[in-house]
Short mmCIF file of C-alpha atoms in Angstrom, two decimals:
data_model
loop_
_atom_site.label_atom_id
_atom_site.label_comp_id
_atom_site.label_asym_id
_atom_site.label_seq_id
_atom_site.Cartn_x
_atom_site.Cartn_y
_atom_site.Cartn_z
CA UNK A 95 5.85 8.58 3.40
CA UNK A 96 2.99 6.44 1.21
CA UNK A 97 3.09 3.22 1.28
CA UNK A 98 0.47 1.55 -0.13
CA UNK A 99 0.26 -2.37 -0.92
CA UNK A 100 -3.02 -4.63 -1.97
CA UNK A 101 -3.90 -8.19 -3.41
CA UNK A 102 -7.08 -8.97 -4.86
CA UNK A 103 -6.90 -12.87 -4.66
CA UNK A 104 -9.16 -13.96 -7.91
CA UNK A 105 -9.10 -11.61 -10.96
CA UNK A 106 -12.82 -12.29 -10.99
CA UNK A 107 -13.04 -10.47 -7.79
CA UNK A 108 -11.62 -7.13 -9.37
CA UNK A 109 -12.57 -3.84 -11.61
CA UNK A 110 -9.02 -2.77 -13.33
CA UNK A 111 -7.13 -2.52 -9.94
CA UNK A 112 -9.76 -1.82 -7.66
CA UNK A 113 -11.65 -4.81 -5.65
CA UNK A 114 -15.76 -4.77 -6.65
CA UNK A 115 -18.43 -4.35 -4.51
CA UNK A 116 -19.99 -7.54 -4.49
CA UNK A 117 -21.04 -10.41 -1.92
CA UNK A 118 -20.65 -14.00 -2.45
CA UNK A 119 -23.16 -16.51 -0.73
CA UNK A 120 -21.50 -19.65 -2.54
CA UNK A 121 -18.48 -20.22 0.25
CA UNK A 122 -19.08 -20.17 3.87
CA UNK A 123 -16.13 -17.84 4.00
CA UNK A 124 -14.46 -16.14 1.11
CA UNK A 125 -11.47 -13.86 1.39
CA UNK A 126 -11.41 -11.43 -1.47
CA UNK A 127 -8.66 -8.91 -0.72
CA UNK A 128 -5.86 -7.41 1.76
CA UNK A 129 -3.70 -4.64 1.98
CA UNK A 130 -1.42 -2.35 3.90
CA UNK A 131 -1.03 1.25 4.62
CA UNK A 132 0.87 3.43 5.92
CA UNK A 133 0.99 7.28 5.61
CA UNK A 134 -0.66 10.11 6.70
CA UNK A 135 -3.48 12.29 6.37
CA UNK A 136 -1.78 13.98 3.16
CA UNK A 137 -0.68 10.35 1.62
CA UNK A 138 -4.08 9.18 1.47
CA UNK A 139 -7.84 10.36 0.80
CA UNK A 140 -10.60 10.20 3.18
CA UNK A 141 -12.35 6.84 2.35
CA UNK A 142 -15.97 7.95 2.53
CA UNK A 143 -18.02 5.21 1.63
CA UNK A 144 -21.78 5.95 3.11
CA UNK A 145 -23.19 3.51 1.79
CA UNK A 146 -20.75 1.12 3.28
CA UNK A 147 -19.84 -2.30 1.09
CA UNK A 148 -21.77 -5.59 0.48
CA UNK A 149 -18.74 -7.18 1.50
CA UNK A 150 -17.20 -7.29 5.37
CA UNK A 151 -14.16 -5.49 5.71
CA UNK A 152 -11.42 -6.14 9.29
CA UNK A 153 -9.77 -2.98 9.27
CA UNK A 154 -6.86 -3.15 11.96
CA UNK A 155 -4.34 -0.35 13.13
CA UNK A 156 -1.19 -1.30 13.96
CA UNK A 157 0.52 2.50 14.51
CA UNK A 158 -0.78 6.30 14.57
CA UNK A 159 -4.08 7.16 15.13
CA UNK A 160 -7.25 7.31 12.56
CA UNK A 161 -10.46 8.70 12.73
CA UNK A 162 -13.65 7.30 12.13
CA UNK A 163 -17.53 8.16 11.88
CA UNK A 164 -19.60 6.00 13.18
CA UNK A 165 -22.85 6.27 14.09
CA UNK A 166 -22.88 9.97 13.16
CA UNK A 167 -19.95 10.67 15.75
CA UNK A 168 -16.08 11.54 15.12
CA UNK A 169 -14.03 9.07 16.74
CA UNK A 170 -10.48 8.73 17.22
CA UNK A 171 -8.77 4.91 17.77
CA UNK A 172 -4.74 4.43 18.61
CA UNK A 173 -2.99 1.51 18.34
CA UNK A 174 -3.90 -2.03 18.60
CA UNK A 175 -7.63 -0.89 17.76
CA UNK A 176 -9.96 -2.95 15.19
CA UNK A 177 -12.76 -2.13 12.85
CA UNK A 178 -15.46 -4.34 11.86
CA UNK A 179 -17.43 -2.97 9.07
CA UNK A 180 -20.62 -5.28 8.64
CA UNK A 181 -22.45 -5.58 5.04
CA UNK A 182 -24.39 -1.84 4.56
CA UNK A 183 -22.47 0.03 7.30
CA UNK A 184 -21.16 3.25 6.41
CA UNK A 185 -17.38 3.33 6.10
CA UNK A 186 -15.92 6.65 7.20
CA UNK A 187 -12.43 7.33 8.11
CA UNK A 188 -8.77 8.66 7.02
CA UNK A 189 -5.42 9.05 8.98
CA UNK A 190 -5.59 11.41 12.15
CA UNK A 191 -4.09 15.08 11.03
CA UNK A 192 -0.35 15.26 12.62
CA UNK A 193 -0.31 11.37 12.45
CA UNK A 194 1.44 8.72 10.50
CA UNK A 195 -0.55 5.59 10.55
CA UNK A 196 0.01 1.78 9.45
CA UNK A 197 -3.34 0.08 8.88
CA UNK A 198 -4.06 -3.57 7.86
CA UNK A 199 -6.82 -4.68 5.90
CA UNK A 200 -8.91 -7.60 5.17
CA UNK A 201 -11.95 -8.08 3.17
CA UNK A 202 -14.51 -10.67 2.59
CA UNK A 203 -17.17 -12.63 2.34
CA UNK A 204 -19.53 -15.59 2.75
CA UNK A 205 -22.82 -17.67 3.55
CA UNK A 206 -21.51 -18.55 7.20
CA UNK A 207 -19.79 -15.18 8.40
CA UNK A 208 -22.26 -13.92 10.35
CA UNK A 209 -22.48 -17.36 12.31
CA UNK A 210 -18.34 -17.61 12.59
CA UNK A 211 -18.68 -13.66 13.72
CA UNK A 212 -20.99 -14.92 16.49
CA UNK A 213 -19.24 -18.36 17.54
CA UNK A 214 -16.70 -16.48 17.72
CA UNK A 215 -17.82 -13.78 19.85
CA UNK A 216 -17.28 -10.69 17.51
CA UNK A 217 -19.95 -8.85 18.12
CA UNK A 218 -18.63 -5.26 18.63
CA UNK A 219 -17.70 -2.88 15.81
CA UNK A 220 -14.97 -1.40 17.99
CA UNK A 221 -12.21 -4.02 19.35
CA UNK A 222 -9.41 -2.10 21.27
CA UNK A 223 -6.80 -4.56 22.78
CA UNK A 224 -5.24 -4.41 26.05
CA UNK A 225 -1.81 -5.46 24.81
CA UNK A 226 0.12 -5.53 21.04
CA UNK A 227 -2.21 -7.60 19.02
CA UNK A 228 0.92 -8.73 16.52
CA UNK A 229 -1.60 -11.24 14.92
CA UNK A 230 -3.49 -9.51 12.38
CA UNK A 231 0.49 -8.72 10.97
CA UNK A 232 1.39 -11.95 11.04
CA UNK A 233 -1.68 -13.09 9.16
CA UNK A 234 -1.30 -10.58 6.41
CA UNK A 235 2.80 -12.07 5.75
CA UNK A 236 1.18 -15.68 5.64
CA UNK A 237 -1.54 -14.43 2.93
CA UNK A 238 0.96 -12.18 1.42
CA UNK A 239 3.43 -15.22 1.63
CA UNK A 240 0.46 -17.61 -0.43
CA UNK A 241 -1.14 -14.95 -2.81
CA UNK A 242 0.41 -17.13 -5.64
CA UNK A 243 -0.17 -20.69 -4.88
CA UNK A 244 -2.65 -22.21 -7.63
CA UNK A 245 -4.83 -22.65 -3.82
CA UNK A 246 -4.22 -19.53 -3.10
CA UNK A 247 -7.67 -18.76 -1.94
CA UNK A 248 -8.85 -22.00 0.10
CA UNK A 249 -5.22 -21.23 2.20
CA UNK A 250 -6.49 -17.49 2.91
CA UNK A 251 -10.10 -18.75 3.88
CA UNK A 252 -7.90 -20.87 6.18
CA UNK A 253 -5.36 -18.36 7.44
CA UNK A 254 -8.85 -15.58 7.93
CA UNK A 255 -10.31 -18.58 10.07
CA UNK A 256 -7.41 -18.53 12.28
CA UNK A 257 -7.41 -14.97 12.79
CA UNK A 258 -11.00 -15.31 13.52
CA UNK A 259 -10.52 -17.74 16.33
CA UNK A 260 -7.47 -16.36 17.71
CA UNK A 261 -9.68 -12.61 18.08
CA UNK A 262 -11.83 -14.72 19.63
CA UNK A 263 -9.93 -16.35 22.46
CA UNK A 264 -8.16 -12.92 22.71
CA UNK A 265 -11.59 -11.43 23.54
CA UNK A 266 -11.94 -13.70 25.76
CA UNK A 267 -9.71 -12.94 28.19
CA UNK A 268 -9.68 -9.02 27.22
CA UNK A 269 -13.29 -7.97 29.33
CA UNK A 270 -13.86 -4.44 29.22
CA UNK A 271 -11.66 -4.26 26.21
CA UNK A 272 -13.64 -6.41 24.15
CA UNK A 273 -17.09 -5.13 24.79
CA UNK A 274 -15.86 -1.51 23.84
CA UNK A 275 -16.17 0.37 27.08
CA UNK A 276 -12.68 1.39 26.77
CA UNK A 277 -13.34 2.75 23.82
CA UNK A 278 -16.31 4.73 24.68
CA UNK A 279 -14.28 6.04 27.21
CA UNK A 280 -11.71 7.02 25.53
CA UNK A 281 -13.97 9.19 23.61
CA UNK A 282 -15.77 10.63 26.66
CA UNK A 283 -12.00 11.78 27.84
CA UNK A 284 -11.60 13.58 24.84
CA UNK A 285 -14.85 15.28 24.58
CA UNK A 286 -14.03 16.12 28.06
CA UNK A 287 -10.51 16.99 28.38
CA UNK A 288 -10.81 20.78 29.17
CA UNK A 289 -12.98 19.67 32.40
CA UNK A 290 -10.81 19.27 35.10
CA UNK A 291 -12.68 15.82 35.85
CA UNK A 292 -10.68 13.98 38.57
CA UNK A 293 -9.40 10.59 37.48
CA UNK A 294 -11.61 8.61 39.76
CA UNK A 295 -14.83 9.49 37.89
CA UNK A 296 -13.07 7.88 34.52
CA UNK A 297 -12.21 5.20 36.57
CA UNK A 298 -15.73 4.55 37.93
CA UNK A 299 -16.68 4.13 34.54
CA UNK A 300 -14.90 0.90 34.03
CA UNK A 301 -15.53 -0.37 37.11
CA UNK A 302 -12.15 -0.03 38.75
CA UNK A 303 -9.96 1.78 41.53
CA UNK A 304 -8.56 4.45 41.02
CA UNK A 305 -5.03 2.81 41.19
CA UNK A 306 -5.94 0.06 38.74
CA UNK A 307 -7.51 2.45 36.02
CA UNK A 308 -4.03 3.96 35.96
CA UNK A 309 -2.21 1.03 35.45
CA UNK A 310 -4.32 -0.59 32.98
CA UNK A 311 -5.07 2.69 31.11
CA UNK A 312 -1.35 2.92 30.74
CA UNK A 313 -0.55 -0.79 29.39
CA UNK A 314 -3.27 -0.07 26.69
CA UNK A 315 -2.08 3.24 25.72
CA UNK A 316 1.61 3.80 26.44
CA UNK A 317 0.29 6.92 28.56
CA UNK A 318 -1.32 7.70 32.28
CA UNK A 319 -4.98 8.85 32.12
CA UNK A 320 -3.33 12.36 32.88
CA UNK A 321 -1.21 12.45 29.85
CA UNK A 322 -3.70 11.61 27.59
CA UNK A 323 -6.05 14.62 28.75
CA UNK A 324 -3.35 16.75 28.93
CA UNK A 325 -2.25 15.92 25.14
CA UNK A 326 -5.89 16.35 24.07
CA UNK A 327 -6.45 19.51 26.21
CA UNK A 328 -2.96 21.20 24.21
CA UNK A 329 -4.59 20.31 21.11
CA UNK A 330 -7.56 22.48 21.74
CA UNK A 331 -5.19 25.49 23.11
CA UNK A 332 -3.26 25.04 20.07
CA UNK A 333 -6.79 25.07 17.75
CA UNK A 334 -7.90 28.33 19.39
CA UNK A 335 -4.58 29.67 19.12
CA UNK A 336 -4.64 29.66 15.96
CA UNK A 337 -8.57 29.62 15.02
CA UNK A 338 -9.29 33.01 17.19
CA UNK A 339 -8.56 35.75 19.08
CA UNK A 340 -9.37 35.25 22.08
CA UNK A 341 -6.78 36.46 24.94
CA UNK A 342 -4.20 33.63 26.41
CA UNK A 343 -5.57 34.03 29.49
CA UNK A 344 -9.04 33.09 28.33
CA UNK A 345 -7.50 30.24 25.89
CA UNK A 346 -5.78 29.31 29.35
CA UNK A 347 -9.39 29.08 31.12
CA UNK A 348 -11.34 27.46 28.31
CA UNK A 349 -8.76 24.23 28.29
CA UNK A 350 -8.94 24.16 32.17
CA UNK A 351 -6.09 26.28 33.42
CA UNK A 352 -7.51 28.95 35.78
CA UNK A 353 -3.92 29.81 35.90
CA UNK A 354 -2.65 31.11 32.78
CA UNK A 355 1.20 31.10 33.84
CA UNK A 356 0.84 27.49 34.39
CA UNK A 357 -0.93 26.98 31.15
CA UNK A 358 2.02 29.00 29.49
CA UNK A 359 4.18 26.27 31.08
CA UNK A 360 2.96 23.58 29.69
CA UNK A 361 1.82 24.54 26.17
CA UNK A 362 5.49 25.71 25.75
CA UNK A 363 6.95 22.24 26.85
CA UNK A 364 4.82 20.77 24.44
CA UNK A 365 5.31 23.25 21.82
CA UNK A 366 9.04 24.84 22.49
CA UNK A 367 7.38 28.09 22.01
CA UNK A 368 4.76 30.17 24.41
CA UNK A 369 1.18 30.50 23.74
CA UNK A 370 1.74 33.99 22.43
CA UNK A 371 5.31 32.81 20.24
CA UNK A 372 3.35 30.36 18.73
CA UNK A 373 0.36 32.37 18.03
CA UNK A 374 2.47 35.23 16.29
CA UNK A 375 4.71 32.21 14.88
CA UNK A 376 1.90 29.96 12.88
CA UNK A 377 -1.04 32.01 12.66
CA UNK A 378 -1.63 33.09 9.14
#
């Protein structure tokens, strides 16, 4: 399913039906555009933008998973995850493969956004929230709701400003969240999954018990620490599967099942078909 929807709020502000690259220094804050997604990988093209924008873009995901490179790296963010692209800064990204995402955006500009970014203590690129961050929706209906009042643009300035402050007190109160170590982490699970790392060492990383790390990694994600390696690890078995030719047992090994009968256990409950069914099944 596509669905793609996007107001540019001053005509002046577009090229045909696409928003211009520009930045605008005569506002302190200027919204010039937001939109909605929601598809996946094949609905939409990867936005590759390396030269980034002159304009600042929010960029906030609301469902699925997207990746992103940034800072030369391939990073995947879930749910309740948003993007701060900054003047310059290379924008990289497109729906996850196997995902269906919903993505909200906002983009603008202004003399005083750097200083309302800092008040505000925005600082990180990365902003992954603890809990269901229904604001940034809720702020797209009330522009959506204005995009034809005659003031249509001094109530979206308005309505951005909000958001602003709102991220901020949500930051706040949202410590490691906020200063991206969960996302960091996140990514050193991934690139780790087929070591069989024990749970404590993740949760060393944030600072916590063992006991807590659970619990909060679960209220972020919807999933134990556990569950999220294993889904990453099954992803790799199902890659190699497919990608060589290398014996199940060794597959079995290489995502960090010594034992390959176990291995065949769990691929197939996440599958309904054994390595070897789905190997003869898919590969072409």
């Amino acid at each position: 399913m596509r669905l793609s929807y996007g107001k540019i709020l001053n005509p002046k502000y577009a090229v045909g039906t696409s928003l211009k690259d520009i930045c605008l220094n005569t506002a302190p804050l200027v919204v010039l555009g937001f939109g909605k997604n929601t598809g996946t990988t094949n609905d939409f093209p990867l936005v590759n933008r390396v030269n980034g924008r002159k304009d600042y873009q929010l960029l906030f995901i609301a469902e699925g998973q997207m990746d992103f490179i940034i800072n030369n790296q391939k990073f995947t963010y879930g749910a309740n995850t948003l993007i701060l692209f900054r003047p310059g800064e290379p924008q990289i990204y497109n729906i996850s493969e196997g995902s269906e995402a919903t993505s909200y955006y906002i983009h603008f500009s202004g003399s005083k956004v750097e200083e309302y970014l800092k008040y505000y203590g925005i600082n990180e690129q990365v902003i992954a929230f603890s809990k269901p961050f229904t604001w940034f929706e809720r702020i797209f209906n009330e522009m959506d709701l204005n995009h034809k009042s005659p003031f249509r643009e001094d109530i979206c300035n308005s309505i951005l400003m909000t958001l602003l402050g709102i991220i901020g007190g949500t930051l706040r109160s949202e410590q490691p969240l906020a200063s991206g170590k969960f996302a960091t982490l996140t990514h050193i699970m991934r690139q780790n999954c087929t070591k069989n790392y024990p749970i404590a060492k993740y949760a060393d990383f944030l600072g916590y018990s063992e006991m807590h790390f659970i619990a909060f990694f679960k209220s972020h994600l919807g999933k134990t620490p556990h569950k999220y390696i294993v889904d990453h690890r099954m992803q790799v078995a199902k890659r190699l599967l497919l990608t060589t030719n290398d014996s199940i047992k060794s597959i079995a090994v290489q995502v960090g099942y010594p034992n390959s009968r176990y291995f065949s256990r769990v691929f197939a409950k996440y599958f309904k078909k054994t390595p070897s069914e789905f190997r003869q099944t898919e590969k072409k």
